[in-house]
Amino acid sequence: MTFTTRFAPSPTGPLHLGHAYSALCAYEMARAANGAFLLRIEDTDTSRARLAWEAQIYDDLAWLGLSWPTPVLRQSDHLERYNRDLMALADRGFIYPCSCSRSDIRAALSAPQEGVSAPAVYPGTCRGRPMSSRQAGDALRLDMARALDALHADIAFTETGSEHAGTHNIDAATLLAQTGDAVLGRKEIETVSYALAAVIDDAALHITHVVRGADLFDTTPLQVVLQGLLNLSTPTYHHHRLIRDEAGKRLAKRDDARAIATYRAEGVTLTELRQRVGL
Ligand code: GLU
């Protein structure tokens, strides 16, 4: 199978040095393997995605010297598809509606063990609620224990990034303790979570290698579970090092000072920018 990878930015702010590094890594891995590099716009969060940021993504990536096949897959054009897959999972009993607010969840988590730092996972308050009880404003959650039961076969993924290289078997106990009943359908009707849309599109685009930042390593087990449930093949994952600021903090979208556009406006050359990210 031809090596196929993608860069999948969300158009919710300017691309920064970390994105430049990620896109260049994916592009150069594809080129070295004589494979394909695709661009995908992850704009399912319609409240934050902006066309102006999308236009700037195309501009910045072209300036970095990258090219990609068009038309580009824009996730906002495929919301129906994601919802169909989500409803199919619901029909199989893996999804339940959840009306808990953030503060409900905090309260449920801290109640039994006052003072002990609570795990970040959802405590399962709404687990078992039938889909027929879904109300406007309810999120949809994956019943992780049921999902893991159904997948009894061992599930695993291969990682080639140097930090975690090797085969990772999905350990049910860890997944229940660290990910739990993840939200797959957001409160806003017709909008699905990033993890679900990403696995559906990685399969639709025949992605063989997912190249992305190490900050997404921990979301991979959930994505592999979703691939198992949806009967999609699991690509190889490559999580690369993160680009950090002088204080060692991971760059965020709001770090405008490190936006590719800012460097461009200052007259920084591509060679200089590549040096800044260690290429
Ligand atoms: N859209 C995600 C982001 O901008 C990337 C997701 C992925 O590469 O799987 O962080």
Short mmCIF file of C-alpha atoms and ligand atoms in Angstrom, two decimals:
data_model
loop_
_atom_site.label_atom_id
_atom_site.label_comp_id
_atom_site.label_asym_id
_atom_site.label_seq_id
_atom_site.Cartn_x
_atom_site.Cartn_y
_atom_site.Cartn_z
CA MET A 1 0.00 0.00 0.00
CA THR A 2 1.33 3.45 -0.90
CA PHE A 3 2.53 5.42 2.10
CA THR A 4 -0.18 8.04 2.61
CA THR A 5 -0.14 10.64 5.34
CA ARG A 6 -1.97 13.85 6.10
CA PHE A 7 -1.71 17.14 7.89
CA ALA A 8 -5.01 17.91 9.60
CA PRO A 9 -5.11 21.41 11.08
CA SER A 10 -8.16 23.01 12.66
CA PRO A 11 -8.78 26.51 11.25
CA THR A 12 -9.31 28.08 14.66
CA GLY A 13 -6.25 30.32 14.70
CA PRO A 14 -2.95 30.94 12.93
CA LEU A 15 -0.58 28.04 12.30
CA HIS A 16 2.54 28.39 14.42
CA LEU A 17 6.03 26.89 14.42
CA GLY A 18 4.70 23.60 15.85
CA HIS A 19 2.31 23.22 12.93
CA ALA A 20 5.09 24.08 10.49
CA TYR A 21 7.24 21.33 11.98
CA SER A 22 4.36 18.83 11.90
CA ALA A 23 3.41 19.58 8.30
CA LEU A 24 7.05 19.46 7.16
CA CYS A 25 7.64 16.15 8.98
CA ALA A 26 4.60 14.54 7.35
CA TYR A 27 5.45 15.97 3.94
CA GLU A 28 9.06 14.86 4.06
CA MET A 29 8.20 11.38 5.32
CA ALA A 30 5.76 11.01 2.42
CA ARG A 31 8.35 12.24 -0.06
CA ALA A 32 11.03 9.91 1.30
CA ALA A 33 8.64 6.97 0.94
CA ASN A 34 7.52 8.07 -2.51
CA GLY A 35 4.06 8.35 -1.03
CA ALA A 36 1.26 10.88 -0.79
CA PHE A 37 0.74 13.89 1.47
CA LEU A 38 -2.84 15.03 1.96
CA LEU A 39 -4.29 18.08 3.65
CA ARG A 40 -7.51 17.86 5.64
CA ILE A 41 -9.33 20.74 7.27
CA GLU A 42 -10.71 19.74 10.68
CA ASP A 43 -13.45 22.29 11.05
CA THR A 44 -16.15 20.33 12.89
CA ASP A 45 -16.08 22.88 15.71
CA THR A 46 -18.22 25.30 13.76
CA SER A 47 -18.28 27.78 16.63
CA ARG A 48 -14.51 28.36 16.37
CA ALA A 49 -13.53 27.52 12.79
CA ARG A 50 -13.16 30.50 10.43
CA LEU A 51 -12.76 30.64 6.65
CA ALA A 52 -10.11 33.33 7.04
CA TRP A 53 -7.94 30.96 9.11
CA GLU A 54 -8.48 28.24 6.53
CA ALA A 55 -7.32 30.57 3.75
CA GLN A 56 -4.24 31.40 5.79
CA ILE A 57 -3.49 27.68 6.26
CA TYR A 58 -3.32 27.24 2.47
CA ASP A 59 -1.12 30.29 2.19
CA ASP A 60 1.27 29.33 4.98
CA LEU A 61 1.66 25.73 3.78
CA ALA A 62 2.37 26.88 0.23
CA TRP A 63 5.00 29.26 1.62
CA LEU A 64 6.55 26.27 3.44
CA GLY A 65 6.95 24.70 0.01
CA LEU A 66 4.25 22.06 0.42
CA SER A 67 1.71 20.95 -2.16
CA TRP A 68 -1.22 18.60 -1.88
CA PRO A 69 -4.02 17.19 -4.01
CA THR A 70 -7.24 19.18 -4.28
CA PRO A 71 -10.08 19.36 -3.49
CA VAL A 72 -9.14 19.19 0.16
CA LEU A 73 -11.42 17.27 2.50
CA ARG A 74 -13.21 19.76 4.76
CA GLN A 75 -14.87 18.01 7.65
CA SER A 76 -17.73 20.50 7.85
CA ASP A 77 -18.88 19.10 4.49
CA HIS A 78 -19.24 15.62 5.97
CA LEU A 79 -21.11 16.08 9.24
CA GLU A 80 -23.95 13.87 8.04
CA ARG A 81 -21.57 11.04 7.37
CA TYR A 82 -20.04 11.24 10.86
CA ASN A 83 -23.47 11.36 12.44
CA ARG A 84 -24.56 8.32 10.47
CA ASP A 85 -21.62 6.35 11.84
CA LEU A 86 -22.29 7.67 15.33
CA MET A 87 -25.95 6.61 15.12
CA ALA A 88 -24.90 3.19 13.87
CA LEU A 89 -22.76 2.83 17.01
CA ALA A 90 -25.76 3.99 19.06
CA ASP A 91 -27.97 1.36 17.42
CA ARG A 92 -25.45 -1.23 18.56
CA GLY A 93 -25.72 0.00 22.16
CA PHE A 94 -22.33 1.69 22.49
CA ILE A 95 -23.56 5.26 22.93
CA TYR A 96 -25.65 6.99 25.56
CA PRO A 97 -26.89 10.56 25.98
CA CYS A 98 -25.39 12.63 28.76
CA SER A 99 -26.83 15.80 30.23
CA CYS A 100 -24.08 16.39 32.80
CA SER A 101 -22.54 19.84 32.82
CA ARG A 102 -18.89 20.35 33.63
CA SER A 103 -19.79 21.30 37.17
CA ASP A 104 -22.04 18.21 37.58
CA ILE A 105 -19.05 16.08 36.56
CA ARG A 106 -16.70 17.91 38.90
CA ALA A 107 -19.14 17.49 41.76
CA ALA A 108 -19.66 13.77 41.09
CA LEU A 109 -15.93 13.22 40.86
CA SER A 110 -15.00 15.04 44.01
CA ALA A 111 -17.88 13.88 46.22
CA PRO A 112 -16.73 10.41 47.27
CA GLN A 113 -13.13 11.29 47.93
CA GLU A 114 -12.91 14.82 49.19
CA GLY A 115 -9.44 16.23 49.00
CA VAL A 116 -8.07 13.44 46.83
CA SER A 117 -7.26 14.62 43.35
CA ALA A 118 -9.93 13.09 41.17
CA PRO A 119 -9.22 11.32 37.88
CA ALA A 120 -10.24 13.30 34.82
CA VAL A 121 -12.59 10.66 33.45
CA TYR A 122 -16.35 10.95 33.39
CA PRO A 123 -17.86 9.18 36.43
CA GLY A 124 -20.62 7.51 34.39
CA THR A 125 -23.60 9.31 35.91
CA CYS A 126 -25.71 9.00 32.72
CA ARG A 127 -24.36 5.60 31.62
CA GLY A 128 -27.20 3.27 30.72
CA ARG A 129 -29.59 6.02 29.66
CA PRO A 130 -31.39 4.94 26.47
CA MET A 131 -30.86 6.94 23.30
CA SER A 132 -34.61 7.54 23.22
CA SER A 133 -34.17 9.81 26.24
CA ARG A 134 -31.81 12.15 24.39
CA GLN A 135 -32.75 15.77 24.78
CA ALA A 136 -31.51 18.79 22.89
CA GLY A 137 -28.26 19.83 24.55
CA ASP A 138 -27.24 16.29 25.58
CA ALA A 139 -23.78 15.11 24.59
CA LEU A 140 -23.33 11.53 23.35
CA ARG A 141 -20.79 9.35 25.13
CA LEU A 142 -19.12 6.09 24.28
CA ASP A 143 -19.79 3.32 26.81
CA MET A 144 -16.13 2.36 26.97
CA ALA A 145 -16.59 -0.83 29.00
CA ARG A 146 -19.14 -2.16 26.51
CA ALA A 147 -16.91 -1.19 23.62
CA LEU A 148 -13.94 -3.01 25.11
CA ASP A 149 -16.10 -6.06 25.82
CA ALA A 150 -17.27 -6.16 22.24
CA LEU A 151 -13.74 -5.90 20.92
CA HIS A 152 -12.51 -8.87 22.98
CA ALA A 153 -9.81 -9.42 20.39
CA ASP A 154 -6.62 -7.71 21.47
CA ILE A 155 -6.32 -4.30 19.90
CA ALA A 156 -3.02 -2.65 19.28
CA PHE A 157 -1.26 -0.05 17.21
CA THR A 158 2.25 0.44 15.94
CA GLU A 159 4.10 3.63 16.80
CA THR A 160 7.22 4.71 14.94
CA GLY A 161 7.90 8.03 16.70
CA SER A 162 11.11 7.74 18.71
CA GLU A 163 9.56 8.59 22.09
CA HIS A 164 7.16 5.62 22.18
CA ALA A 165 8.37 3.42 19.31
CA GLY A 166 6.98 -0.08 19.25
CA THR A 167 3.73 -2.00 19.45
CA HIS A 168 1.19 -0.71 21.95
CA ASN A 169 -1.47 -3.13 23.11
CA ILE A 170 -4.57 -1.34 24.28
CA ASP A 171 -4.84 -2.05 27.94
CA ALA A 172 -8.52 -2.01 28.97
CA ALA A 173 -7.87 -0.98 32.58
CA THR A 174 -5.75 1.99 31.55
CA LEU A 175 -8.23 3.07 28.92
CA LEU A 176 -11.11 2.91 31.40
CA ALA A 177 -9.12 4.81 34.00
CA GLN A 178 -7.62 7.45 31.71
CA THR A 179 -10.09 7.94 28.87
CA GLY A 180 -13.36 6.47 30.11
CA ASP A 181 -16.64 7.27 28.42
CA ALA A 182 -15.39 9.81 25.89
CA VAL A 183 -17.77 12.31 24.32
CA LEU A 184 -18.30 11.42 20.65
CA GLY A 185 -21.29 13.61 19.86
CA ARG A 186 -21.22 17.14 21.11
CA LYS A 187 -24.03 18.99 22.71
CA GLU A 188 -24.68 20.87 19.52
CA ILE A 189 -26.70 18.47 17.41
CA GLU A 190 -24.90 17.35 14.23
CA THR A 191 -21.41 17.97 15.54
CA VAL A 192 -19.19 15.04 16.41
CA SER A 193 -15.97 14.97 18.37
CA TYR A 194 -12.56 15.31 16.80
CA ALA A 195 -11.59 11.71 17.63
CA LEU A 196 -14.50 10.20 15.74
CA ALA A 197 -14.31 12.45 12.68
CA ALA A 198 -10.55 11.88 12.48
CA VAL A 199 -10.74 8.08 12.43
CA ILE A 200 -13.56 8.10 9.87
CA ASP A 201 -11.54 10.36 7.58
CA ASP A 202 -8.21 8.64 8.10
CA ALA A 203 -9.95 5.54 6.78
CA ALA A 204 -11.81 7.38 3.99
CA LEU A 205 -8.52 8.88 2.78
CA HIS A 206 -6.68 5.53 3.10
CA ILE A 207 -4.13 7.05 5.46
CA THR A 208 -1.41 4.50 6.16
CA HIS A 209 0.67 6.71 8.50
CA VAL A 210 -0.66 9.32 10.90
CA VAL A 211 2.13 11.83 11.58
CA ARG A 212 1.28 14.34 14.32
CA GLY A 213 2.51 15.90 17.55
CA ALA A 214 3.29 13.94 20.70
CA ASP A 215 0.46 15.77 22.49
CA LEU A 216 -1.99 13.53 20.60
CA PHE A 217 -0.32 10.25 21.61
CA ASP A 218 -2.74 9.76 24.50
CA THR A 219 -5.81 10.07 22.26
CA THR A 220 -4.58 7.22 20.06
CA PRO A 221 -5.99 4.30 22.14
CA LEU A 222 -9.49 5.82 21.93
CA GLN A 223 -9.09 6.20 18.18
CA VAL A 224 -7.97 2.58 17.86
CA VAL A 225 -11.05 1.46 19.82
CA LEU A 226 -13.25 3.48 17.45
CA GLN A 227 -11.52 1.90 14.45
CA GLY A 228 -12.26 -1.52 15.97
CA LEU A 229 -15.93 -0.71 16.50
CA LEU A 230 -16.34 0.78 13.03
CA ASN A 231 -14.37 -2.01 11.40
CA LEU A 232 -11.76 0.38 10.01
CA SER A 233 -8.12 -0.47 9.63
CA THR A 234 -5.62 1.08 12.02
CA PRO A 235 -2.83 3.12 10.45
CA THR A 236 0.70 3.27 11.78
CA TYR A 237 1.18 6.24 14.11
CA HIS A 238 4.17 8.54 14.31
CA HIS A 239 4.05 11.13 17.08
CA HIS A 240 6.86 13.63 16.72
CA ARG A 241 8.47 15.87 19.32
CA LEU A 242 6.74 19.15 20.15
CA ILE A 243 8.13 22.58 19.42
CA ARG A 244 8.33 24.51 22.66
CA ASP A 245 8.92 28.13 23.59
CA GLU A 246 11.94 29.32 25.59
CA ALA A 247 10.15 28.44 28.84
CA GLY A 248 9.62 24.87 27.59
CA LYS A 249 5.89 25.33 27.07
CA ARG A 250 4.16 23.74 24.11
CA LEU A 251 3.10 26.37 21.57
CA ALA A 252 -0.63 27.10 21.36
CA LYS A 253 -2.79 28.74 18.71
CA ARG A 254 -2.85 31.94 20.74
CA ASP A 255 0.96 32.21 20.51
CA ASP A 256 0.62 34.75 17.73
CA ALA A 257 4.25 35.74 18.18
CA ARG A 258 5.23 32.34 16.84
CA ALA A 259 2.68 32.26 14.03
CA ILE A 260 4.16 31.37 10.67
CA ALA A 261 2.48 34.50 9.31
CA THR A 262 4.33 36.67 11.84
CA TYR A 263 7.70 35.24 10.80
CA ARG A 264 6.78 35.73 7.16
CA ALA A 265 5.81 39.35 7.79
CA GLU A 266 9.13 39.89 9.53
CA GLY A 267 10.95 38.66 6.44
CA VAL A 268 12.21 35.39 7.98
CA THR A 269 13.23 33.01 5.19
CA LEU A 270 12.07 29.43 4.88
CA THR A 271 15.59 28.20 5.60
CA GLU A 272 15.69 30.25 8.81
CA LEU A 273 12.28 29.01 9.87
CA ARG A 274 13.31 25.41 9.25
CA GLN A 275 16.37 25.98 11.40
CA ARG A 276 14.21 27.33 14.20
CA VAL A 277 12.28 24.05 14.36
CA GLY A 278 15.44 21.99 14.14
CA LEU A 279 15.20 20.92 10.49
N1 GLU B 1 -6.90 18.79 14.14
C1 GLU B 1 -5.92 18.39 15.09
C2 GLU B 1 -5.13 19.59 15.56
O1 GLU B 1 -5.12 20.63 14.91
C3 GLU B 1 -4.93 17.37 14.54
C4 GLU B 1 -5.50 16.02 14.60
C5 GLU B 1 -4.63 14.87 14.07
O2 GLU B 1 -3.60 15.12 13.44
O3 GLU B 1 -5.05 13.74 14.27
O4 GLU B 1 -4.53 19.51 16.61
#
